[in-house]
Amino acid sequence: MTPSIASRLAKLNPRQQEAVRAIDGPCLVLAGAGSGKTSVITTKIAYLVQECGMSARRIAAVTFTNKAAREMKERVGQMLQGREGHGLTVSTFHTLGLNIIRGELKALGYKPGFSLFDPEDAKALLRDLMNKDAQVDAEAINQVQAAISNWKNDLVLPGQALSHAADDGEQFAARVYEAYVRHLKAYNAVDFDDLILLPVTLLRDDPEALARWRRKIHYMLVDEYQDTNVSQYQLVRMLMGERQTFTVVGDDDQSIYAWRGARPENLVTLGEDFPRLNVIKLEQNYRSTGTILRAANTLIGNNPHVYEKTLWSNMGQGEAIRVVVNRHEEAEAERVASEILTRRIKERAEWRDFAVLYRGNFQARLLELKLQHYQVPYKLSGGTSFFSRGEIKDAMAYLRLLINPADDNAFLRIVNVPRREIGPGTLEKLANYATDRGTSLFAACHELGLAEQLPTRAVERLGRFTHFIDGVRRRMDGGDALAAIREMLRDMDYEAWLYQNASAPTIAERRMANVWTLIDQLEKSMQADPEDRAEEATASTATETDDVESAISRLVLRDILEQQAEEDDSDRVQLLTMHASKGLEFPHVYLMGLEEELLPHRNAIEVGTVEEERRLAYVGITRARRTLTLTLARQRKAYGELMDCTPSRFLDELPEDALEWEGRADREDPEKKQARGQDAIAGLRSLLG
DNA sequence: GTGGACTCGATTTTT
DNA sequence: TCGAGTCCAC
C-alpha cells in the first residue's frame, strides 16, 4: 500500500475504512448527519486510483449541487498527485448528462451547438404553445410545466403520458408535453430534465452507445443518494449495469426533496435490484454534542425506517437545548437578534459561527429588520438570481443564437433588442412562413421567398439583423470568439439601449456591468478546465466555438457564477431555510418558528407528509455543533389575521431532559399555573354570566 | 412606456 | 394583510 493512502485510511474509523475498501460490488453507505461521508467518498476515489490502479478517467463521482462537486474535486485533488487525477469526473448529475449528450449528438439526433433551456426559457416556450388556442393563465402554465417535469423525471414519454391521462386536465398537459418536446427538438434545444432523460433513453435503446459509456466509466460514486429521482437512478443503473461497481452514499433521514421528485425509496430499491449490495452504516458523528444528537435521534425515531441507525459522538454532552417561547413573532425575531449579539461576546464567537434556520423565506423579513437595527451583519440565502435579470437573459439569448441559429426562443427575445423596428406584425408573418417551410426563424430570414410575404422594409430590417449576427459568427469561427462577442455588444450599442430604458443612469450602468461580468465569467469558464479542453481538442477537432458552446451550457447550469458569490466569505450571520442548510454546519444554530402549521407546515399536515417535515426538523437540528436554540411564538400574524399558535408536535417528540424551556406557559411553577387557571375560570364565568 | 388601481396568493426550489 | 404581478389608461 502506498504510504499516502495508508495514512489517509488510518485517519478513518473502522466503518469508514470498510466503506472505502468495499470496491468489488455494489455498496450502499448509510451516512448519518456529520458522519464524514465526504471523507469516505474522496478517500475512496484516491484508494481506487492509488491502491487499485484504476485510471481516474474511468471514475465518475456525481453530486447534486455545483458546490458539492467543487468541494469534492478540491479534496480529491489534494489527495492525488501529479497526473493521477487526470480525467477524473466529479460533477453534478446534470453536467454528466450534458457531457453524455455532447458525446452522443448524432445518436440522439441533435446538431452541434444545441441550446440548453433553463426553466424560464422552457416556460416561455410553454406559454407560447398554450396561448395558441386561448389565453391561459400563469398558474396553468406552471402546472403543465410541473407535470412535464415530473413525467420526464419518471421517464414517461409523451405517448405514455397521453395514454395514461386520467382526466381532461392531464390529457391537455400531455398534449402540450408532446408539442413541447417536438418544438425543443426543432429548436435544437434541451431542457434541464432532458440532461438526464435523454442519456437514459439513449443508453436503453442503443446498445452501441451503452457499450461506449460502460467502457468509459468503470466506477461510480453518488453523493446524497436519497435525493435521486427515477431517471437519475436509472442513469446510474444503466451505466453500472453488469459491472455493479458503484458506491452510493445517502441518508434516508435527510430526504427533504420528495416534493420535487426525489425518491428516497431508491435506497430500498437498490437492495432489491442488487442482491449483493453491501450496506455499511456510518453512525459516529463528528459534529455535534451528545445532547443535540440524542434529541435528533429521538425525533427521527418517530419515523419508520428500513435501515435503523443511531448517531453517537464522543464530543461530550454539551449544553441543553434551549426552547424559547415568545409572545409573538416580533418578540421572537427580537430575541434571536439580541441573543446573537450578546452570545457573540460571551462565547468569543464570530458572526459566521451563527446560523438562523426557518421553514419559509418570509420568516426572514422580520429578522432582517431586527438584525439591521442591532447592526448585525448577515447573509441571506436565496434572492433573485443573477440569471433572471433582463440584461443577462438578453446577453444569453445573443450567445445562444450565435451558437444555435435554430433557437427560435433566443431569436424572438433579441431580434428587436435593441430596437430594430421589427414589430409583432413582421414576426408573426415570419413565423407563419418559417412554419410552412419547416425552418427556424433565423433561417427563414435568409430565404428569398420571404420577400413575397412581407413588405420590403421589413425584409430589409430582418436582413440587416441576420447579416449582423452572421458577421459576428464568422468572426467567432475565424479566431478569438470572445473578442468577437465583446465587439458585438459594442457594435450594436446595447449600452445605449440600456440607458434609454433605465429609470436612472446608475441602473443602466450596473446592468451593463452585469453583462460584462457575464462575458468575463464565460471567459473564465472556458479556461476552467485546460486539461479537459486539451484532451477534447486532440480527441476530436474541437474549435474555440465548441468551447464557447460548452461554457455557455455550464453557465446555464449556474456553475461558475455562483462560485464567485461563494468566495465572498465575509464574517456574517447566515440566514437560511432549513432546506438550504443541508450539508452545512454551524457552532450555534437557531431554529425559528417551531409551531404547528409552520413546522410541520400546514400543507404538509393536510396532505400527510409530516414525516418529511420531521426530517426537515432533523436536518435543522443536526446542523448545530455546540448550541441549539429553538424558538416559537404564541401568536403570529398570518393572512392579515392574528393567529394563536400551537407549539410544534416535534417539541413533544424531543427528550424532555435535553430541553431547557423559557417562557412556557404550562410549565411554570404550579402557583402561577393555578393562578392562570383561576383567571380562566373567572373569564369563563363572566362569559357565561 | 409608466404608474396607479386591481387581483391574487401565502412552503421548500440542488440543476 | 401585504406584496408582487397584471392590466389599462394616459
XYZ file of C-alpha atoms (C1' of nucleotides) in Angstrom:
714
model
C 0.000 0.000 0.000
C 1.337 3.400 -0.864
C 2.187 5.385 2.229
C -0.113 8.270 1.441
C -3.255 6.163 1.063
C -2.316 4.153 4.154
C -2.170 7.292 6.234
C -5.448 8.517 4.750
C -7.133 5.292 5.715
C -5.659 5.361 9.181
C -7.474 8.608 9.817
C -10.829 6.945 9.221
C -12.842 4.906 11.691
C -13.356 1.162 11.062
C -16.746 1.576 9.367
C -15.439 4.320 7.111
C -12.451 2.176 6.192
C -14.756 -0.699 5.381
C -16.740 1.601 3.107
C -13.594 2.694 1.302
C -12.331 -0.863 0.846
C -15.620 -2.258 -0.454
C -14.869 -1.954 -4.155
C -15.821 -5.250 -5.741
C -19.550 -4.869 -5.850
C -22.438 -2.521 -5.210
C -22.023 -0.615 -1.986
C -24.510 1.483 -0.057
C -23.148 3.725 2.663
C -25.805 4.933 5.058
C -24.138 8.030 6.323
C -25.793 9.804 9.204
C -25.502 13.556 9.539
C -21.959 14.666 10.240
C -20.522 11.163 9.907
C -17.783 12.088 7.449
C -19.323 10.853 4.219
C -17.343 13.253 2.049
C -14.129 11.868 3.528
C -15.295 8.401 2.587
C -16.065 9.361 -0.998
C -12.876 11.318 -1.552
C -10.670 8.738 0.127
C -12.354 6.027 -1.865
C -11.532 7.773 -5.116
C -7.898 8.055 -4.026
C -7.950 4.407 -2.948
C -9.285 3.275 -6.315
C -6.575 5.190 -8.128
C -3.575 4.708 -5.871
C -4.246 1.301 -4.412
C -6.329 -0.473 -7.038
C -4.575 1.049 -10.000
C -7.772 2.242 -11.601
C -7.365 5.086 -14.044
C -9.013 8.237 -12.777
C -10.670 8.748 -16.139
C -12.702 5.597 -15.507
C -14.198 7.039 -12.335
C -17.219 9.300 -12.111
C -18.408 10.883 -8.893
C -21.751 12.680 -9.003
C -23.364 15.134 -6.649
C -26.466 17.289 -6.776
C -25.012 20.742 -6.474
C -22.168 22.517 -8.158
C -20.898 23.485 -4.773
C -20.669 19.905 -3.557
C -18.934 18.912 -6.788
C -16.402 21.707 -6.406
C -15.642 20.859 -2.820
C -15.230 17.210 -3.649
C -12.986 17.961 -6.585
C -10.804 20.084 -4.408
C -10.478 17.480 -1.675
C -9.679 14.713 -4.129
C -7.184 16.993 -5.814
C -5.296 17.331 -2.549
C -5.002 13.566 -2.209
C -3.919 12.713 -5.720
C -0.509 13.629 -7.047
C 0.602 14.848 -10.401
C -1.319 13.291 -13.225
C -3.050 10.689 -11.068
C -6.277 12.614 -11.123
C -6.186 13.313 -14.808
C -9.540 12.827 -16.500
C -11.469 12.212 -13.277
C -15.127 13.171 -13.475
C -16.525 14.943 -10.441
C -19.685 16.715 -11.472
C -23.363 17.137 -10.908
C -25.771 14.653 -12.420
C -26.774 17.317 -14.908
C -23.248 18.077 -16.048
C -22.572 14.368 -16.500
C -25.722 14.130 -18.602
C -24.695 17.186 -20.586
C -21.367 15.568 -21.398
C -23.026 12.353 -22.475
C -25.309 14.315 -24.783
C -22.377 16.259 -26.174
C -20.639 12.986 -26.908
C -23.704 11.354 -28.458
C -25.187 14.144 -30.523
C -25.520 12.066 -33.647
C -27.127 9.106 -31.945
C -29.580 11.468 -30.267
C -30.403 13.324 -33.451
C -29.186 16.699 -32.235
C -26.956 19.137 -34.056
C -23.805 20.690 -32.626
C -24.371 23.918 -30.764
C -27.634 22.830 -29.146
C -29.147 25.218 -26.626
C -29.808 24.451 -23.002
C -33.103 25.969 -21.869
C -33.340 26.970 -18.264
C -36.753 26.696 -16.594
C -37.615 30.251 -17.562
C -36.857 29.641 -21.214
C -38.938 26.498 -21.012
C -41.792 28.448 -19.507
C -41.641 30.998 -22.302
C -41.963 28.207 -24.832
C -44.875 26.652 -22.956
C -46.612 29.987 -22.744
C -46.287 30.271 -26.488
C -47.638 26.810 -27.112
C -50.505 27.084 -24.676
C -51.604 30.525 -25.751
C -52.019 29.426 -29.343
C -55.664 28.466 -28.880
C -56.767 30.500 -25.925
C -55.347 32.782 -23.299
C -54.085 30.630 -20.462
C -53.231 31.966 -17.045
C -49.833 31.746 -15.434
C -50.997 29.165 -12.943
C -51.999 26.723 -15.679
C -48.612 27.139 -17.319
C -46.871 26.406 -14.044
C -48.966 23.307 -13.549
C -48.240 21.974 -17.005
C -44.568 22.752 -16.566
C -44.510 20.822 -13.307
C -46.391 17.924 -14.885
C -43.941 17.743 -17.768
C -41.002 17.863 -15.400
C -42.490 15.048 -13.340
C -43.093 12.961 -16.429
C -39.552 13.442 -17.603
C -38.133 12.608 -14.191
C -40.230 9.442 -14.147
C -39.091 8.565 -17.687
C -42.629 8.885 -19.031
C -42.605 9.900 -22.693
C -45.408 11.974 -24.279
C -47.147 8.966 -25.822
C -47.320 7.189 -22.494
C -48.425 10.348 -20.735
C -51.260 10.718 -23.209
C -52.464 7.141 -22.966
C -52.351 7.179 -19.180
C -54.038 10.533 -18.758
C -56.752 10.143 -16.168
C -58.767 13.268 -16.875
C -59.124 16.194 -19.263
C -56.525 18.218 -17.425
C -53.882 15.537 -17.716
C -54.814 14.926 -21.296
C -54.340 18.590 -22.057
C -50.993 18.630 -20.254
C -49.897 15.526 -22.123
C -50.719 17.134 -25.463
C -48.756 20.224 -24.539
C -45.933 17.910 -23.446
C -45.918 16.311 -26.885
C -45.800 19.672 -28.636
C -43.174 20.934 -26.214
C -40.835 18.047 -26.904
C -41.330 18.475 -30.641
C -40.556 22.185 -30.508
C -37.497 21.748 -28.325
C -36.136 19.298 -30.844
C -36.849 21.697 -33.692
C -35.012 24.426 -31.802
C -32.107 22.041 -31.333
C -32.588 22.604 -27.624
C -32.808 20.544 -24.458
C -34.128 21.439 -21.017
C -32.694 20.562 -17.592
C -34.673 17.365 -17.224
C -33.531 16.228 -20.665
C -29.976 16.228 -19.394
C -30.843 13.040 -17.523
C -33.752 11.747 -19.600
C -32.000 11.779 -22.976
C -28.923 9.862 -21.804
C -31.130 7.271 -20.076
C -33.334 6.644 -23.107
C -30.294 6.575 -25.360
C -28.473 4.022 -23.212
C -31.648 1.980 -23.001
C -32.330 1.925 -26.723
C -28.878 1.995 -28.266
C -26.639 -0.955 -27.332
C -23.631 0.603 -29.002
C -23.892 3.813 -27.060
C -24.403 1.772 -23.913
C -21.243 -0.210 -24.607
C -19.320 3.000 -25.274
C -20.232 4.546 -21.951
C -19.763 1.352 -19.990
C -16.298 1.146 -21.436
C -15.644 4.705 -20.390
C -16.951 4.658 -16.833
C -15.952 1.730 -14.652
C -16.750 3.039 -11.222
C -19.366 5.492 -9.988
C -19.829 7.225 -6.676
C -23.080 9.006 -5.906
C -23.495 11.515 -3.130
C -26.851 12.354 -1.465
C -28.329 9.250 -2.982
C -31.632 9.714 -1.150
C -32.255 12.731 -3.387
C -32.066 10.848 -6.675
C -35.202 10.609 -8.771
C -36.260 7.777 -11.040
C -34.308 8.925 -14.069
C -31.124 9.623 -12.127
C -31.236 6.193 -10.563
C -31.760 4.627 -13.978
C -28.773 6.524 -15.314
C -26.536 5.067 -12.611
C -28.058 1.643 -13.126
C -27.620 1.695 -16.887
C -24.023 2.835 -16.668
C -23.007 0.408 -13.952
C -25.021 -2.486 -15.409
C -23.336 -5.832 -15.163
C -20.186 -4.499 -13.581
C -22.089 -3.396 -10.490
C -19.158 -1.381 -9.258
C -20.512 1.676 -7.544
C -20.832 3.311 -4.184
C -23.829 5.378 -3.254
C -23.867 7.429 -0.102
C -27.039 8.686 1.437
C -29.201 9.179 4.463
C -32.911 8.481 4.278
C -33.389 10.689 7.317
C -32.192 13.677 5.345
C -34.529 13.190 2.425
C -36.324 16.528 2.182
C -36.904 16.848 -1.529
C -39.577 14.223 -2.185
C -41.887 17.076 -3.177
C -39.585 17.726 -6.070
C -39.401 14.212 -7.388
C -36.663 12.730 -5.187
C -37.323 9.090 -4.419
C -35.806 8.140 -1.072
C -37.190 4.653 -1.691
C -34.379 4.327 -4.218
C -32.374 3.299 -1.147
C -34.632 0.265 -0.763
C -34.918 -0.415 -4.486
C -31.159 -0.674 -4.599
C -31.190 -3.676 -2.262
C -33.819 -5.340 -4.446
C -32.092 -4.596 -7.741
C -28.662 -5.581 -6.452
C -28.910 -8.534 -4.061
C -25.150 -8.449 -3.484
C -25.452 -4.946 -2.097
C -23.008 -4.269 0.695
C -24.682 -1.995 3.241
C -22.419 -0.074 5.572
C -23.648 2.295 8.246
C -21.731 5.305 9.470
C -23.099 6.237 12.852
C -20.293 8.096 14.533
C -20.937 11.790 14.326
C -18.026 14.206 14.418
C -20.064 17.355 14.545
C -22.494 17.747 17.404
C -22.691 17.373 21.162
C -24.285 14.298 22.713
C -27.356 16.239 23.764
C -28.028 17.524 20.273
C -27.610 14.051 18.811
C -29.850 12.485 21.425
C -32.557 14.983 20.526
C -32.088 14.328 16.821
C -32.199 10.551 17.292
C -35.319 10.685 19.434
C -37.118 12.939 16.993
C -36.319 10.875 13.915
C -37.151 7.712 15.858
C -40.772 8.662 15.252
C -40.344 7.990 11.548
C -40.435 4.484 10.126
C -37.066 3.173 8.972
C -35.890 0.469 6.659
C -32.365 0.649 7.997
C -32.176 1.570 11.660
C -29.300 3.721 12.741
C -28.353 5.702 15.820
C -25.878 8.534 15.749
C -23.408 8.870 18.585
C -20.470 11.105 19.282
C -17.674 11.488 21.769
C -17.801 15.246 21.778
C -19.247 15.382 25.302
C -22.824 16.129 26.361
C -22.635 19.882 25.914
C -25.335 22.342 26.840
C -29.037 21.671 26.990
C -31.153 22.671 24.008
C -32.992 25.841 24.841
C -36.588 26.309 23.834
C -37.676 29.930 23.914
C -41.365 30.739 23.802
C -42.143 34.286 22.719
C -45.250 36.406 22.862
C -45.376 36.928 19.145
C -43.280 36.718 16.035
C -41.733 40.108 16.531
C -40.564 39.199 20.017
C -39.150 36.013 18.547
C -37.096 37.878 15.942
C -36.026 40.438 18.511
C -34.930 37.691 20.834
C -32.860 35.878 18.248
C -31.169 39.066 17.094
C -30.311 40.338 20.538
C -29.174 36.941 21.664
C -26.735 36.562 18.796
C -25.389 39.959 19.736
C -24.689 39.018 23.343
C -23.687 35.441 22.727
C -21.019 36.509 20.300
C -19.307 38.406 23.067
C -19.861 35.756 25.711
C -18.634 32.896 23.549
C -15.977 34.961 21.794
C -17.560 33.754 18.601
C -17.573 35.288 15.166
C -20.685 36.286 13.272
C -20.181 33.430 10.851
C -20.482 30.948 13.705
C -24.209 31.661 13.891
C -26.985 30.444 11.644
C -30.690 31.111 11.860
C -32.821 28.487 10.161
C -36.506 28.683 9.309
C -39.184 26.935 7.292
C -40.186 29.696 4.879
C -38.313 32.616 3.436
C -40.925 35.079 4.668
C -39.761 34.374 8.218
C -36.508 36.124 7.437
C -38.154 39.514 6.893
C -38.730 40.480 10.483
C -35.424 39.028 11.493
C -33.635 41.119 8.911
C -35.149 44.281 10.355
C -34.005 43.356 13.844
C -30.533 42.431 12.708
C -30.251 45.716 10.868
C -31.398 47.526 13.963
C -28.628 45.930 16.005
C -26.181 46.340 13.125
C -25.529 42.643 12.931
C -24.000 41.731 9.573
C -25.950 38.912 7.944
C -26.130 36.975 4.737
C -29.474 35.977 3.363
C -29.557 32.896 1.195
C -31.788 32.838 -1.836
C -32.887 36.027 -3.511
C -33.285 36.872 -7.147
C -30.785 35.140 -9.272
C -28.324 36.908 -11.477
C -29.761 34.930 -14.362
C -33.300 36.210 -14.056
C -32.075 39.738 -14.772
C -33.297 41.022 -18.094
C -29.926 42.159 -19.380
C -28.411 38.759 -18.612
C -31.250 36.976 -20.383
C -30.670 39.254 -23.384
C -26.970 38.564 -23.493
C -27.513 34.851 -23.058
C -30.022 34.899 -25.912
C -27.446 36.537 -28.186
C -24.920 33.887 -27.240
C -27.402 31.104 -27.798
C -28.444 32.377 -31.189
C -24.824 32.709 -32.261
C -24.145 29.110 -31.322
C -27.504 27.695 -32.352
C -29.348 29.540 -35.135
C -32.324 27.194 -34.734
C -33.053 28.607 -31.275
C -36.261 30.495 -32.053
C -36.720 31.447 -28.433
C -33.425 33.268 -28.386
C -34.222 34.846 -31.761
C -37.551 36.213 -30.565
C -36.056 37.608 -27.407
C -33.422 39.721 -29.069
C -34.472 40.326 -32.657
C -35.811 43.702 -31.560
C -33.434 44.338 -28.646
C -32.018 46.895 -29.059
C -34.784 48.328 -31.222
C -34.553 47.410 -34.860
C -38.131 48.309 -35.704
C -39.096 44.708 -36.108
C -42.555 44.514 -34.600
C -45.081 41.822 -33.748
C -46.715 42.020 -37.201
C -43.478 41.248 -39.019
C -42.639 38.484 -36.604
C -45.999 36.837 -36.952
C -45.687 36.710 -40.721
C -42.127 35.488 -40.392
C -43.273 32.758 -38.020
C -46.006 31.637 -40.436
C -43.529 31.500 -43.264
C -40.999 29.564 -41.184
C -43.647 27.095 -40.037
C -44.773 26.476 -43.615
C -41.224 25.894 -44.737
C -40.315 23.863 -41.675
C -37.320 26.046 -40.866
C -36.209 28.158 -37.960
C -36.998 31.856 -37.820
C -33.382 32.781 -38.307
C -33.026 30.521 -41.345
C -36.277 31.835 -42.776
C -34.849 35.347 -42.801
C -32.291 34.168 -45.337
C -34.824 32.779 -47.751
C -35.773 34.682 -50.849
C -39.390 33.597 -50.756
C -39.870 35.706 -47.672
C -39.965 38.818 -49.818
C -43.332 37.750 -51.182
C -44.865 37.580 -47.729
C -43.517 40.747 -46.205
C -43.148 44.405 -47.077
C -39.722 45.281 -48.458
C -38.829 47.412 -45.443
C -39.495 44.567 -43.024
C -37.422 42.190 -45.109
C -34.600 44.706 -45.138
C -34.665 45.110 -41.383
C -34.658 41.360 -40.794
C -31.847 41.031 -43.311
C -29.805 43.656 -41.529
C -30.197 41.766 -38.269
C -29.291 38.347 -39.647
C -26.388 39.825 -41.548
C -25.119 41.331 -38.335
C -25.369 38.006 -36.486
C -23.810 36.089 -39.376
C -20.894 38.514 -39.338
C -20.281 38.009 -35.645
C -20.470 34.280 -36.110
C -17.862 34.415 -38.873
C -15.537 36.420 -36.677
C -16.011 33.898 -33.875
C -15.160 30.957 -36.092
C -12.241 32.830 -37.579
C -10.384 33.363 -34.344
C -10.924 34.923 -30.969
C -14.540 34.080 -30.158
C -14.701 36.193 -27.023
C -13.289 39.241 -28.730
C -15.971 38.840 -31.391
C -18.671 38.684 -28.719
C -17.397 41.771 -26.925
C -17.184 43.573 -30.221
C -20.774 42.603 -30.999
C -22.044 44.076 -27.765
C -20.250 47.333 -28.503
C -21.253 47.431 -32.171
C -24.947 47.151 -31.530
C -24.692 49.680 -28.732
C -26.528 47.626 -26.203
C -25.379 50.093 -23.586
C -27.260 52.970 -25.198
C -30.373 50.852 -25.239
C -29.961 50.153 -21.518
C -29.645 53.863 -20.836
C -32.805 54.587 -22.803
C -34.733 52.021 -20.834
C -33.469 52.602 -17.338
C -35.121 54.953 -14.891
C -31.722 56.198 -13.765
C -28.274 56.240 -15.374
C -26.778 54.349 -12.437
C -29.146 51.471 -13.068
C -28.150 51.269 -16.711
C -24.526 51.391 -15.648
C -24.999 48.488 -13.264
C -26.819 46.484 -15.928
C -24.075 46.974 -18.453
C -21.551 45.974 -15.816
C -23.556 42.789 -15.257
C -23.312 41.971 -18.931
C -19.539 42.429 -18.916
C -19.369 40.271 -15.799
C -21.225 37.575 -17.679
C -18.760 37.718 -20.550
C -15.830 37.674 -18.131
C -17.322 34.610 -16.462
C -17.714 32.988 -19.834
C -14.042 33.541 -20.458
C -13.132 32.157 -17.053
C -15.304 29.141 -17.590
C -13.536 28.443 -20.856
C -10.215 28.498 -19.066
C -11.523 26.424 -16.185
C -10.521 23.020 -17.493
C -7.485 23.486 -19.689
C -6.650 19.780 -19.290
C -10.031 18.579 -20.408
C -10.024 21.045 -23.221
C -6.651 19.904 -24.447
C -7.892 16.363 -24.295
C -11.033 17.108 -26.229
C -9.091 19.076 -28.773
C -6.811 16.165 -29.535
C -9.574 13.609 -29.440
C -11.764 15.441 -31.891
C -11.455 18.625 -33.833
C -12.761 20.952 -31.183
C -12.735 24.607 -32.109
C -12.972 27.604 -29.904
C -16.633 27.921 -30.786
C -17.158 24.480 -29.234
C -15.585 25.841 -26.076
C -17.907 28.804 -26.034
C -20.782 26.443 -26.540
C -19.924 24.215 -23.614
C -19.060 27.211 -21.472
C -22.493 28.675 -22.155
C -24.116 25.424 -21.100
C -22.126 25.439 -17.896
C -23.208 28.996 -17.323
C -26.854 27.975 -17.733
C -26.277 25.225 -15.194
C -25.255 28.001 -12.783
C -21.834 26.556 -12.446
C -19.179 29.195 -12.336
C -21.077 32.301 -11.376
C -22.300 31.081 -8.019
C -18.765 30.154 -7.194
C -17.945 33.817 -7.271
C -20.750 34.593 -4.872
C -19.443 31.957 -2.512
C -15.975 33.336 -2.461
C -17.364 36.265 -0.584
C -16.557 34.773 2.806
C -17.115 37.840 4.893
C -17.919 37.337 8.545
C -21.697 37.348 8.708
C -24.586 35.580 10.393
C -26.240 33.123 7.991
C -29.976 33.274 7.399
C -31.168 30.108 5.668
C -34.190 27.971 5.062
C -33.807 24.520 6.560
C -33.740 23.135 3.049
C -30.834 25.357 2.124
C -28.946 24.388 5.270
C -28.478 20.761 4.327
C -24.817 19.825 4.198
C -23.724 22.814 6.277
C -22.789 23.104 9.932
C -22.514 25.929 12.449
C -21.338 26.181 16.050
C -24.532 27.975 17.100
C -27.869 27.315 15.473
C -31.241 28.983 15.990
C -34.312 27.194 14.664
C -37.250 29.552 14.431
C -40.974 29.032 14.318
C -41.389 25.609 15.920
C -45.146 25.744 15.685
C -47.862 23.568 14.279
C -48.803 24.691 10.753
C -45.371 26.175 10.241
C -43.131 23.224 11.141
C -44.739 20.890 10.306
C -46.207 23.117 7.635
C -49.985 23.128 7.390
C -49.972 21.934 3.783
C -47.783 19.024 4.790
C -50.204 18.159 7.580
C -53.077 18.284 5.118
C -51.513 16.052 2.509
C -49.994 13.750 5.108
C -46.292 14.321 4.606
C -45.426 15.107 8.202
C -42.613 12.569 8.057
C -40.753 14.726 5.579
C -41.312 17.740 7.831
C -39.840 15.721 10.677
C -36.799 15.003 8.562
C -36.570 18.700 7.820
C -36.514 19.453 11.539
C -33.927 16.690 11.905
C -31.746 18.298 9.262
C -32.065 21.630 11.067
C -31.151 20.191 14.459
C -28.170 18.257 13.152
C -26.618 21.404 11.669
C -25.624 22.511 15.179
C -22.205 21.756 16.587
C -22.286 23.239 20.070
C -25.509 25.018 20.910
C -29.023 24.788 19.615
C -31.853 27.162 20.368
C -35.426 26.501 19.283
C -37.829 29.404 19.233
C -41.538 29.782 18.735
C -44.238 32.393 19.078
C -47.556 32.143 20.874
C -49.206 34.355 18.327
C -48.342 35.075 14.749
C -49.846 37.201 12.031
C -50.892 35.106 9.076
C -53.002 36.210 6.139
C -53.548 39.524 7.852
C -55.021 37.921 10.903
C -53.529 37.373 14.329
C -53.479 33.640 14.945
C -52.845 31.683 18.124
C -50.065 29.198 17.588
C -49.684 25.721 18.996
C -46.154 24.543 19.779
C -44.882 22.090 17.203
C -45.559 18.410 17.824
C -41.856 17.913 17.208
C -41.115 19.633 20.513
C -43.110 16.929 22.285
C -41.056 14.353 20.436
C -37.765 15.607 21.843
C -36.423 14.155 25.103
C -37.739 16.335 27.906
C -34.482 16.249 29.862
C -32.459 17.548 26.926
C -34.523 20.733 26.824
C -34.453 23.868 28.864
C -37.691 25.797 28.471
C -38.047 29.505 28.740
C -41.358 31.299 28.823
C -43.536 28.236 28.518
C -46.980 28.840 29.959
C -47.903 25.399 31.184
C -44.585 24.511 32.736
C -44.181 27.420 35.071
C -44.256 26.960 38.799
C -47.541 25.478 39.942
C -48.736 28.606 41.713
C -48.645 30.725 38.630
C -50.263 27.959 36.700
C -53.035 27.753 39.244
C -53.455 31.497 39.206
C -53.942 31.437 35.489
C -56.396 28.590 35.917
C -58.405 30.804 38.265
C -58.262 33.592 35.722
C -59.560 31.278 33.099
C -62.413 30.129 35.267
C -63.243 33.717 36.116
C -63.155 34.566 32.446
C -65.446 31.690 31.661
C -67.857 32.743 34.388
C -68.008 36.269 33.070
C -68.675 34.900 29.630
C -71.466 32.657 30.852
C -72.805 35.240 33.279
C -43.545 53.475 -21.554
C -45.460 54.218 -16.926
C -47.892 54.415 -12.844
C -51.950 53.598 -10.295
C -55.730 50.515 -9.498
C -56.719 45.905 -9.058
C -56.278 40.874 -8.245
C -54.447 37.013 -6.187
C -51.917 34.227 -3.190
C -49.313 32.952 1.004
C -43.546 26.264 1.627
C -39.458 24.240 0.480
C -36.602 25.150 -5.262
C -29.869 21.157 -5.760
C -29.875 21.849 -11.893
C -52.518 41.985 5.499
C -49.201 42.822 2.379
C -46.702 42.299 -1.750
C -45.915 41.082 -6.285
C -47.634 40.890 -10.636
C -51.054 42.401 -14.259
C -53.647 45.494 -16.858
C -55.300 49.540 -18.704
C -55.487 54.493 -19.343
C -52.762 58.315 -20.323
